[in-house]
Tab-separated table of C-alpha atoms in Angstrom:
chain	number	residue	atom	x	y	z
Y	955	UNK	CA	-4.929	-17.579	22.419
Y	956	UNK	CA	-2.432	-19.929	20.154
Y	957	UNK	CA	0.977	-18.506	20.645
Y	958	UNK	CA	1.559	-19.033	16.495
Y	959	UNK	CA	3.348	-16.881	14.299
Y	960	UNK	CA	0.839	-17.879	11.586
Y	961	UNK	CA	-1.667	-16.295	13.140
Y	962	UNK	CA	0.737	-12.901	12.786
Y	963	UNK	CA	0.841	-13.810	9.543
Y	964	UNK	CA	-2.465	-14.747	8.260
Y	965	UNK	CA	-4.155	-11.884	9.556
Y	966	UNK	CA	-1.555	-9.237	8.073
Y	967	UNK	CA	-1.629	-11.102	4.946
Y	968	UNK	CA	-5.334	-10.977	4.513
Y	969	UNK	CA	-5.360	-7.182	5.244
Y	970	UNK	CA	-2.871	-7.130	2.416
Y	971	UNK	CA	-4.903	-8.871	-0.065
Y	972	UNK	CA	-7.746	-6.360	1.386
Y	973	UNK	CA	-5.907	-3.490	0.695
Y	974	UNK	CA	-4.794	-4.524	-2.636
Y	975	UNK	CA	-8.139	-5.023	-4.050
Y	976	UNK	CA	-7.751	-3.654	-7.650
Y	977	UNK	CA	-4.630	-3.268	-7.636
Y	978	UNK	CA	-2.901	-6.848	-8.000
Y	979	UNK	CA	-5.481	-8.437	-6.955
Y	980	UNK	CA	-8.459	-7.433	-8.958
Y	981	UNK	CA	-9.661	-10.506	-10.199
Y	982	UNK	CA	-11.270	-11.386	-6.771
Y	983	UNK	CA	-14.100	-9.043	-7.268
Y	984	UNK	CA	-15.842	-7.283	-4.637
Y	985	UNK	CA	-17.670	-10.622	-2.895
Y	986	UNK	CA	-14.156	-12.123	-2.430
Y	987	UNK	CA	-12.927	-9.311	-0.938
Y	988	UNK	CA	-16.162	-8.318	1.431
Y	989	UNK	CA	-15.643	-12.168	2.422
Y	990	UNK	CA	-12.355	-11.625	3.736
Y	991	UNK	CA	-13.135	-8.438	5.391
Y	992	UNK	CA	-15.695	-9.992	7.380
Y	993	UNK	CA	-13.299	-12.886	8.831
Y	994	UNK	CA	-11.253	-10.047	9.476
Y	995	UNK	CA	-13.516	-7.947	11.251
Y	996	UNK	CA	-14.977	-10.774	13.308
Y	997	UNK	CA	-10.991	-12.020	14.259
Y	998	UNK	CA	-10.301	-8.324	15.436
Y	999	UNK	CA	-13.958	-8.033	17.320
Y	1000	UNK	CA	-12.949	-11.326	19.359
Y	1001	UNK	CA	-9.423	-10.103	19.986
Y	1002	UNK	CA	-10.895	-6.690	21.116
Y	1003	UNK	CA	-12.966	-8.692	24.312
Y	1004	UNK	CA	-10.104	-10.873	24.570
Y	1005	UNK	CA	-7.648	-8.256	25.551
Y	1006	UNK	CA	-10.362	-6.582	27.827
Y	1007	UNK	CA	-11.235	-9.757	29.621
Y	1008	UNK	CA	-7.962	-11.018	29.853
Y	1009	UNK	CA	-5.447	-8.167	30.438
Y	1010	UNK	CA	-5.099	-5.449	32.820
Y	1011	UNK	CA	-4.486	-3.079	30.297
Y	1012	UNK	CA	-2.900	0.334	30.153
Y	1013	UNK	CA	-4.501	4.026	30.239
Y	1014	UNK	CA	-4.073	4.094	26.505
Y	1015	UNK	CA	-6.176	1.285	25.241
Y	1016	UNK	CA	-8.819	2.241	28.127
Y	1017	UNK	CA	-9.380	5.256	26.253
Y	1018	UNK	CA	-9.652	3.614	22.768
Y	1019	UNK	CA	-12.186	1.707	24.621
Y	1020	UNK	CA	-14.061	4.664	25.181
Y	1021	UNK	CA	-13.889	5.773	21.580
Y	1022	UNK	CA	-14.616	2.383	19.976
Y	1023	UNK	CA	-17.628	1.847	22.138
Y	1024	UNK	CA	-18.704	5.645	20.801
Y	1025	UNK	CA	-18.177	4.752	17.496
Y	1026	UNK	CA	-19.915	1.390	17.992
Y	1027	UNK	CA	-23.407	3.226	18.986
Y	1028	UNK	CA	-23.261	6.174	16.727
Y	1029	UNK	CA	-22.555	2.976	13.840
Y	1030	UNK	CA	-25.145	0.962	15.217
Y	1031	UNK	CA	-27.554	3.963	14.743
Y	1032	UNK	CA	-26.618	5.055	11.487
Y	1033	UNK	CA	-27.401	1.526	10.467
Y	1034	UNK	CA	-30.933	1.645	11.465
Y	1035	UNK	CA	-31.061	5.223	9.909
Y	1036	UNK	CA	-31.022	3.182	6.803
Y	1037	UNK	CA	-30.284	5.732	4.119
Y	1038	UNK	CA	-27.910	5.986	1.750
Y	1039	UNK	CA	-25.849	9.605	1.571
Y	1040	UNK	CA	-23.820	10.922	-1.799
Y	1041	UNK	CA	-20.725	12.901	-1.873
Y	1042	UNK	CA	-20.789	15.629	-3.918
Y	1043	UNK	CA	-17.301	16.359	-4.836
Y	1044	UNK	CA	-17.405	12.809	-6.579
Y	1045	UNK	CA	-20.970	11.230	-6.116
Y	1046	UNK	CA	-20.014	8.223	-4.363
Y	1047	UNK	CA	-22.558	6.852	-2.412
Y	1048	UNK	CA	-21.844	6.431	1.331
Y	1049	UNK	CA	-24.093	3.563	2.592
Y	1050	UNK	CA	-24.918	3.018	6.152
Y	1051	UNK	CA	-22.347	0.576	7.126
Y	1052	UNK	CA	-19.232	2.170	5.851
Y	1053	UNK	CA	-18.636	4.452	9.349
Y	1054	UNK	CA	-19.211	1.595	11.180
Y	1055	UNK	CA	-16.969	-0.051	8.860
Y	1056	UNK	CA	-14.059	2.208	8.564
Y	1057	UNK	CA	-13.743	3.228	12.211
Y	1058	UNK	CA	-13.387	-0.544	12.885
Y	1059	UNK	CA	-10.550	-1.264	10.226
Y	1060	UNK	CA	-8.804	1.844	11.176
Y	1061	UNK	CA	-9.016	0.843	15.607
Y	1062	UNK	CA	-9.627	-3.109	15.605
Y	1063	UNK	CA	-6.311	-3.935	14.673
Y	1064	UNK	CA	-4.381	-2.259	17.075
Y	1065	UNK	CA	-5.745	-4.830	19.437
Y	1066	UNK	CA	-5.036	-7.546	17.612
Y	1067	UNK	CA	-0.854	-6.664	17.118
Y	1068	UNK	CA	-1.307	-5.648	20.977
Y	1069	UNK	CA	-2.133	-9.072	21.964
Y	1070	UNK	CA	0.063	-11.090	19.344
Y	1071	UNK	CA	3.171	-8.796	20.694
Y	1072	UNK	CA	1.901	-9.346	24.498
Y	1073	UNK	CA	2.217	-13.404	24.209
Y	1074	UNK	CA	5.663	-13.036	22.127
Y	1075	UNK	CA	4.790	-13.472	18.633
Y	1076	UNK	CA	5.025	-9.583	17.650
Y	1077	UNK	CA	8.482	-9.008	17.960
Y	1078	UNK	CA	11.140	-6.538	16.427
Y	1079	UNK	CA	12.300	-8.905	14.178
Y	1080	UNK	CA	8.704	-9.472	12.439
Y	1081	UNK	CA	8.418	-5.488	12.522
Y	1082	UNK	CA	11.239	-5.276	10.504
Y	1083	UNK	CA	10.454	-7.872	8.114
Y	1084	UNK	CA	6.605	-6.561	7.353
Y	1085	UNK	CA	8.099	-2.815	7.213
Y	1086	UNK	CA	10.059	-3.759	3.703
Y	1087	UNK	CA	7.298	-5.785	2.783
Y	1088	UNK	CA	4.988	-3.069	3.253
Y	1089	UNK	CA	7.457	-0.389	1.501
Y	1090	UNK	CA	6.412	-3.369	-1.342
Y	1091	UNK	CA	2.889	-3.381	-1.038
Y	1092	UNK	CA	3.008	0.962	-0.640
Y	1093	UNK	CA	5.099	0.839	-3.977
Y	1094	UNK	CA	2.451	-1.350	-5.584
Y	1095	UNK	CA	-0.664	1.128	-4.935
Y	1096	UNK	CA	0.910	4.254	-5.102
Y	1097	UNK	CA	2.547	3.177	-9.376
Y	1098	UNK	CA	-1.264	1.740	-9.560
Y	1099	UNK	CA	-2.597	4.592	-8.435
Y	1100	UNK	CA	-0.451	6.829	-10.710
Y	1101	UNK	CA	-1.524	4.805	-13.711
Y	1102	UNK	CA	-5.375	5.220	-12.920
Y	1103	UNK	CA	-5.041	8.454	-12.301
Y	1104	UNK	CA	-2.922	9.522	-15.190
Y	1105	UNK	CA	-5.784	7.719	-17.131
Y	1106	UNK	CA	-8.120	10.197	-16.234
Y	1107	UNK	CA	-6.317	13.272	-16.191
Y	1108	UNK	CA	-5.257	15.895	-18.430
Y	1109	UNK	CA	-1.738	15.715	-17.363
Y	1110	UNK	CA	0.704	12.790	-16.210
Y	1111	UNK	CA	0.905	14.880	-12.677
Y	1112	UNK	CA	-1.149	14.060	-10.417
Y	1113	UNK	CA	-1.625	14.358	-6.339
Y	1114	UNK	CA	-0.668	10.381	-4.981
Y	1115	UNK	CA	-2.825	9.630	-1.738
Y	1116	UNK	CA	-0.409	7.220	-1.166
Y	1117	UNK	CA	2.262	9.646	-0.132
Y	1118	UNK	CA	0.149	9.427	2.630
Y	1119	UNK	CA	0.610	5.837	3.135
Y	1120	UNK	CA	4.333	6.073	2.953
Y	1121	UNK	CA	4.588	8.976	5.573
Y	1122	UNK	CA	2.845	6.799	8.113
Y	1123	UNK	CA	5.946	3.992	7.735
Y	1124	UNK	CA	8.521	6.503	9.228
Y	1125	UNK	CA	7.854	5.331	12.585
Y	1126	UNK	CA	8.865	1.725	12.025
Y	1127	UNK	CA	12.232	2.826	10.603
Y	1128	UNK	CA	12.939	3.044	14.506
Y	1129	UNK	CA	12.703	-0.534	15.104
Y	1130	UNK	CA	15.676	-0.830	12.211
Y	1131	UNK	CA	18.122	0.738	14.882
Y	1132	UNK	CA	20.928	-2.507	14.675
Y	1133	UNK	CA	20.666	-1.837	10.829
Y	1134	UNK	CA	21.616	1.191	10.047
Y	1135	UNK	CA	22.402	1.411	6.192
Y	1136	UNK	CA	19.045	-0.588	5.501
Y	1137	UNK	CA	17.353	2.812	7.795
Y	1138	UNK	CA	18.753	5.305	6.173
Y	1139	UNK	CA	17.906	3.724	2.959
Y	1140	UNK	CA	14.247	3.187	3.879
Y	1141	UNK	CA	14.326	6.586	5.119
Y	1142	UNK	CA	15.450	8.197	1.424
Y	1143	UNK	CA	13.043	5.163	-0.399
Y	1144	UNK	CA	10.273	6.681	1.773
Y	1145	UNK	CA	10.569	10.054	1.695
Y	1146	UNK	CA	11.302	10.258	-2.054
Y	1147	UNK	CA	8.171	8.450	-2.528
Y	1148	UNK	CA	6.225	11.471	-0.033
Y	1149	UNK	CA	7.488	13.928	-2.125
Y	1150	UNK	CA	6.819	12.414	-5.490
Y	1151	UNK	CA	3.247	11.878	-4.281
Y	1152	UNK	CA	3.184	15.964	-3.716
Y	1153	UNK	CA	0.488	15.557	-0.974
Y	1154	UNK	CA	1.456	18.928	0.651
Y	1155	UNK	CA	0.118	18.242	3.820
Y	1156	UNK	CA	2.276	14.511	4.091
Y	1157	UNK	CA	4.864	16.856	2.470
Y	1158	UNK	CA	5.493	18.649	6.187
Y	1159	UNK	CA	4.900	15.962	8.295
Y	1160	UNK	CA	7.287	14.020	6.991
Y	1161	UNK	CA	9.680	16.376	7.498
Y	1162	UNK	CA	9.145	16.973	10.597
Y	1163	UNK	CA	9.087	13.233	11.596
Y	1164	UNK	CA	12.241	12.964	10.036
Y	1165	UNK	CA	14.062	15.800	11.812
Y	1166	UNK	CA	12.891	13.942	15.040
Y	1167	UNK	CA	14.149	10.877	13.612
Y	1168	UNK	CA	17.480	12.319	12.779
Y	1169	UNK	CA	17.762	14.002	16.234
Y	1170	UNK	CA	17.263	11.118	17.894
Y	1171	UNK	CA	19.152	8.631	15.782
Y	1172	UNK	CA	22.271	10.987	16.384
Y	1173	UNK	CA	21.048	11.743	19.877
Y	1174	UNK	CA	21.608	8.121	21.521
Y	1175	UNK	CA	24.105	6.522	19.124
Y	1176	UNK	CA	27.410	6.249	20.966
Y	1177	UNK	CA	30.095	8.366	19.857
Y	1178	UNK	CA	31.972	5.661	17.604
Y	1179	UNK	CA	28.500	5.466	15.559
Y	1180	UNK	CA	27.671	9.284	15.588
Y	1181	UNK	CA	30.311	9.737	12.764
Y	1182	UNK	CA	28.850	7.036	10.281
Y	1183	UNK	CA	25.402	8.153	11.304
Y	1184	UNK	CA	26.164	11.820	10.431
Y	1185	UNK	CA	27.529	10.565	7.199
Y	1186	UNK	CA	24.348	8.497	6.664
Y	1187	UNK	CA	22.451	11.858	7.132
Y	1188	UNK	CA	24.104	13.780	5.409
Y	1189	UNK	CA	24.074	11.548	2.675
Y	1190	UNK	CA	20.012	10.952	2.810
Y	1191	UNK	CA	19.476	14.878	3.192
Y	1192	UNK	CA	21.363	15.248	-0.087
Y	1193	UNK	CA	19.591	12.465	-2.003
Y	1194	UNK	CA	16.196	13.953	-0.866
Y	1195	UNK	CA	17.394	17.580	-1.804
Y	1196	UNK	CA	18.386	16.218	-5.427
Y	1197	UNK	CA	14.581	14.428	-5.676
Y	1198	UNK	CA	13.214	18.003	-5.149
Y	1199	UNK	CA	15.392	19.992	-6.734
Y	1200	UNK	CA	14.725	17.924	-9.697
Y	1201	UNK	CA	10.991	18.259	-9.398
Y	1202	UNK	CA	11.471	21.825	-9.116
Y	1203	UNK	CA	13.231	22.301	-12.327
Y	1204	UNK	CA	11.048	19.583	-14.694
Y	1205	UNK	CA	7.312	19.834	-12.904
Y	1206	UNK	CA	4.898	22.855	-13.281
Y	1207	UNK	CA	2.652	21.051	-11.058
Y	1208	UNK	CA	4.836	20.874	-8.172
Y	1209	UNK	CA	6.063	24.396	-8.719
Y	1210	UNK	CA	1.974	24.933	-8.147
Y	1211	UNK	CA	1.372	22.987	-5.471
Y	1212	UNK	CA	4.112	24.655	-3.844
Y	1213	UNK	CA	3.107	27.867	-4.654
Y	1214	UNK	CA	-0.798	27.002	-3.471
Y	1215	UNK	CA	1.224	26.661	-0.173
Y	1216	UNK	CA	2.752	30.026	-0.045
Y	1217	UNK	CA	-0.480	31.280	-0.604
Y	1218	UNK	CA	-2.635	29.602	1.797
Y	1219	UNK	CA	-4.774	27.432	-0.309
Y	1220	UNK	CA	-6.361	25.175	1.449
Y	1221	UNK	CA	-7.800	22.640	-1.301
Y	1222	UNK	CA	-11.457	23.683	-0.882
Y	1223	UNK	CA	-10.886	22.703	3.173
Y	1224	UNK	CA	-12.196	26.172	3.845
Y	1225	UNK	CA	-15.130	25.917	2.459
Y	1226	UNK	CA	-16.060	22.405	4.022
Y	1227	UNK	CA	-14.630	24.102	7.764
Y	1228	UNK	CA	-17.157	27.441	7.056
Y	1229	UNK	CA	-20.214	25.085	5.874
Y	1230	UNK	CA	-19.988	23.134	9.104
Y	1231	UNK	CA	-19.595	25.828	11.417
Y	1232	UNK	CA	-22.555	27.628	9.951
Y	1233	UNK	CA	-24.540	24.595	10.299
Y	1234	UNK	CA	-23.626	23.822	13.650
Y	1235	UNK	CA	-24.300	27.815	14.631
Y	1236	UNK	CA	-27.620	27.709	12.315
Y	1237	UNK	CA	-29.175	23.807	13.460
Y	1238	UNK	CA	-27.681	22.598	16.376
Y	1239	UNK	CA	-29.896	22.855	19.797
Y	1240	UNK	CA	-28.543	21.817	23.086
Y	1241	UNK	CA	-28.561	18.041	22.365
Y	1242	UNK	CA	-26.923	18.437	18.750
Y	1243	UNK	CA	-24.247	20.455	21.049
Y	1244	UNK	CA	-23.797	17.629	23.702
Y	1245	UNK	CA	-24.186	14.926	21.579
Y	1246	UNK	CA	-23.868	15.767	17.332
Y	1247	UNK	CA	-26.120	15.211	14.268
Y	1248	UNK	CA	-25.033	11.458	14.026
Y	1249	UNK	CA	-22.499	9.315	11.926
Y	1250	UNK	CA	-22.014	10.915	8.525
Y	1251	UNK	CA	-23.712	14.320	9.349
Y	1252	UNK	CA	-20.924	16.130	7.867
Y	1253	UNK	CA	-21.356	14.268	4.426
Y	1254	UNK	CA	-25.469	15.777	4.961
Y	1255	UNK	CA	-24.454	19.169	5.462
Y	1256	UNK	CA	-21.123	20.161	3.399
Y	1257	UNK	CA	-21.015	17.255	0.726
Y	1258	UNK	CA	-17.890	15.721	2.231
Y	1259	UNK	CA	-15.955	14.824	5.153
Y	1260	UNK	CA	-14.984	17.494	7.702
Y	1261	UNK	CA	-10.936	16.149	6.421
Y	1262	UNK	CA	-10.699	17.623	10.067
Y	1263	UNK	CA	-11.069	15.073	13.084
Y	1264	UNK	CA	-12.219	17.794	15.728
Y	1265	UNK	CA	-14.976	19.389	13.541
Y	1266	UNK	CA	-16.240	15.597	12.155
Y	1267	UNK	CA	-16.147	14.805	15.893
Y	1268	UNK	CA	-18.219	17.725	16.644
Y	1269	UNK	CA	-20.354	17.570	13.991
Y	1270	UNK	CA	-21.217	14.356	13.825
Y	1271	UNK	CA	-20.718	13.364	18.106
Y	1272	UNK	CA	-20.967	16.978	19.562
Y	1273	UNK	CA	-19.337	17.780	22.452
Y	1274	UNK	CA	-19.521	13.912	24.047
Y	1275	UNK	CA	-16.845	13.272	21.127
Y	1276	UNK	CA	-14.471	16.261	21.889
Y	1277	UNK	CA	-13.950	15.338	25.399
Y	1278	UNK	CA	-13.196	11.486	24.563
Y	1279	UNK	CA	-10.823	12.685	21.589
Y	1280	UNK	CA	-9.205	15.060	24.143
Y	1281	UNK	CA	-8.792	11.857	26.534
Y	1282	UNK	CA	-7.402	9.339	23.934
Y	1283	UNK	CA	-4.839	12.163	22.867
Y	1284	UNK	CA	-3.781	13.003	26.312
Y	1285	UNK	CA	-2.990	9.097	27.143
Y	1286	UNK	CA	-1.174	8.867	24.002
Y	1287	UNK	CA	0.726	11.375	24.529
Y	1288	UNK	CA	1.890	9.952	27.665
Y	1289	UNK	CA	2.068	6.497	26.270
Y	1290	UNK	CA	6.447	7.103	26.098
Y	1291	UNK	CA	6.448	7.738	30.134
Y	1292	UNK	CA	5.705	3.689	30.959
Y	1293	UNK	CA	8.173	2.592	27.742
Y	1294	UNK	CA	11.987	1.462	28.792
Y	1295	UNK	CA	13.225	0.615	25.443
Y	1296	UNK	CA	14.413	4.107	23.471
Y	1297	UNK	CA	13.720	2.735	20.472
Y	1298	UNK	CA	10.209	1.779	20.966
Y	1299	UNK	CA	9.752	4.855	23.193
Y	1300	UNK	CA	10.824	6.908	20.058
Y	1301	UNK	CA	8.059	4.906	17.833
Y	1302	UNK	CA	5.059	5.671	20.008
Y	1303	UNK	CA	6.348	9.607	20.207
Y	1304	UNK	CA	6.483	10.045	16.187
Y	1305	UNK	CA	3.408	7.765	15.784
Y	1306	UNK	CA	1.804	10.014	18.772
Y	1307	UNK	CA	3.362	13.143	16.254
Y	1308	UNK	CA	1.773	11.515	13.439
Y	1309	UNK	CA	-1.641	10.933	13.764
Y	1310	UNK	CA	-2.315	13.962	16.031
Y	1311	UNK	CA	-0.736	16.402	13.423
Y	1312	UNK	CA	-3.217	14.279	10.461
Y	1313	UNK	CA	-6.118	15.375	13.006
Y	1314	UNK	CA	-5.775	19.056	11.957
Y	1315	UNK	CA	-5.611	18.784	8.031
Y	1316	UNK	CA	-6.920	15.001	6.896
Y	1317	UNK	CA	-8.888	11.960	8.949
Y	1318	UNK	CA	-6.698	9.651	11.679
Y	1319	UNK	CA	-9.091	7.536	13.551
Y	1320	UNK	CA	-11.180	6.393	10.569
Y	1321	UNK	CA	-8.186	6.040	8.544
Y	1322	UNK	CA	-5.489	4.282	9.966
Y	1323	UNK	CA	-4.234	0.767	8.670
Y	1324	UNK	CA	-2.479	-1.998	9.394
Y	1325	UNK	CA	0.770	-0.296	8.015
Y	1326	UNK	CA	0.889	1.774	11.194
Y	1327	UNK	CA	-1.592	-0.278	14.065
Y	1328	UNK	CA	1.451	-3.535	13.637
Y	1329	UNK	CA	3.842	-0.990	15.232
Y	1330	UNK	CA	1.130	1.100	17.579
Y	1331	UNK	CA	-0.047	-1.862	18.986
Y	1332	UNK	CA	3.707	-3.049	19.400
Y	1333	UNK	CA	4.292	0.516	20.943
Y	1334	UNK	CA	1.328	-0.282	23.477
Y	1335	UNK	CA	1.982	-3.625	24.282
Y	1336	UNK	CA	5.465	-2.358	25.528
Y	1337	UNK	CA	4.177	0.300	27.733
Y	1338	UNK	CA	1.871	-2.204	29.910
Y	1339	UNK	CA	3.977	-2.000	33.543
């Protein structure tokens, strides 16, 4: 492997152009951008072996292995299954490829910043370079995605998936930890952004990230900085109080999402959770049980994704699934024991706190990007002993 920087670069800035596609960079068209997802793809595919071959690597990427590989055959199959599936709630058409597809761009990756940090390129001062720049590229989507929306809508207030998007940055603020000010601001940029997006569900785990994040930022500065730094907090705390107190005096749809809260709605998740169940209870024989209905089965039965990890997993890779999800969460969990650096050790933790929490309520291994897999795969080059 080429110890460049431009290789860092390259592949982060194709992923941006990827991700961007209708937003700023429309004019590329879908070929364009299904071209650059392939050289993508095939980059991440040959730094997947490479790290296997090459390194003796860690309890945490073994059991990614174990997933990936999963994924791979249940992809592979739903290939060959050939037919195309359409979601109800919106009548997109799910084509065979797209599991295969999605798993990879959410997984792939964190191979690829695991090997650029393990021969030096990755380092803490690239982290903090690419987490303003994507707070930029974040900023881009989420006002495009307001204006499309809005478009459509009956009102100017509107849910923002990319509330989402921001929420999964709050891990990087830890690598900011010699600049201080620029954290704290990030922090407020960030969570103002959440909030304005009115995701409920990003909502709460962003506040509980950043509770951890305050705890620990107060928790190992030295007692000259704890001062300024409970300043800073107090400071950010007020700012954030101010962006909701404001939406809570001029916005009848966040009163209403809030509100939804209180009362338990669950966004039509209910629905999707009792429609799998009773089609697990009602089809599934002792091989469905051990080993699902295939990629996508939950799309078949309820219309939609499971927006659940365990119950896709189930559904879709039975039992087999459960038990490698249970694995891959264990070793990340313990991913912080083999870390020295606090900083980094407090990264994996609130990524860890992240995408485990996003497992109950949304999607996390088919839905991860390269605005959290740069720091994971930072995070897990670091804990290699």
């Amino acid at each position: 492997m080429i110890k460049s920087s431009a290789i860092l670069h390259i592949y982060t800035l194709l992923w941006s152009v990827y991700f961007l596609q209708g937003t700023v960079f429309s004019h590329y068209g879908g070929g364009m951008a299904q071209m650059i997802l392939v050289v993508l793809l095939l980059f991440s595919i040959y730094c997947f072996f490479y790290v296997n071959i090459n390194y003796n690597i860690n309890s945490y990427l073994k059991a990614l292995n174990y997933l990936v590989v999963m994924f791979t055959v249940y992809g592979v199959i739903r290939i060959f299954r050939g037919e195309s599936i359409i979601m109800e709630h919106n009548l997109s058409e799910v084509i065979p490829f797209y599991y295969l597809k999605n798993v990879y761009i959410s997984l792939l990756p964190i191979y690829v910043y695991y090997l650029l940090a393990k021969i030096g390129v990755l380092n803490k001062n690239y982290l903090q370079i690419y987490l303003l720049f994507f707070l930029f590229l974040v900023s881009l989507s989420y006002i495009d995605n307001y204006m499309n929306a809005s478009k459509s809508a009956e009102s100017e207030e509107i849910t923002n998936n990319m509330g989402i998007r921001f929420m999964t940055l709050i891990p990087m603020l830890f690598f900011l930890e010699k600049r201080r000010l620029l954290q704290y601001a990030a922090l407020v940029y960030i969570l103002t952004f959440v909030v304005m997006g009115m995701k409920r569900g990003a909502i709460l785990l962003a506040a509980v990230l950043t509770i951890y994040f305050l705890y620990h930022s107060l928790k190992e500065a030295s007692q000259k900085e704890k001062l300024y730094l409970l300043l800073l907090s107090i400071v950010a705390i007020i700012l954030i109080c101010m962006v909701v107190s404001d939406l809570m005096d001029s916005s009848a749809y966040f009163n209403r999402r809030v509100q939804q809260t209180f009362e338990g709605d669950a966004s039509g998740r209910d629905s999707i959770y009792a429609t799998l169940w009773y089609a697990f209870l009602e089809n599934g024989s002792l091989f469905h049980c051990l080993l699902g209905f295939g990629a996508d089965a939950t799309i078949e039965f309820a219309g939609n994704f499971a927006h659940n990890d365990w119950l896709e997993l189930l559904i879709n890779n039975g039992l087999l699934g459960i038990l490698l999800y249970v694995g891959y969460w264990w070793k990340f969990a313990s991913l912080k024991n083999k870390i020295v650096e606090e900083n980094v050790k407090c990264a994996a933790v609130a990524y860890c706190m992240t995408f485990i929490m996003l497992t109950l309520y949304s999607m996390s291994y088919n839905n991860m990007d390269i605005f959290s897999t740069m720091g994971l795969g930072y995070c897990v080059a670091k804990a290699d002993v």
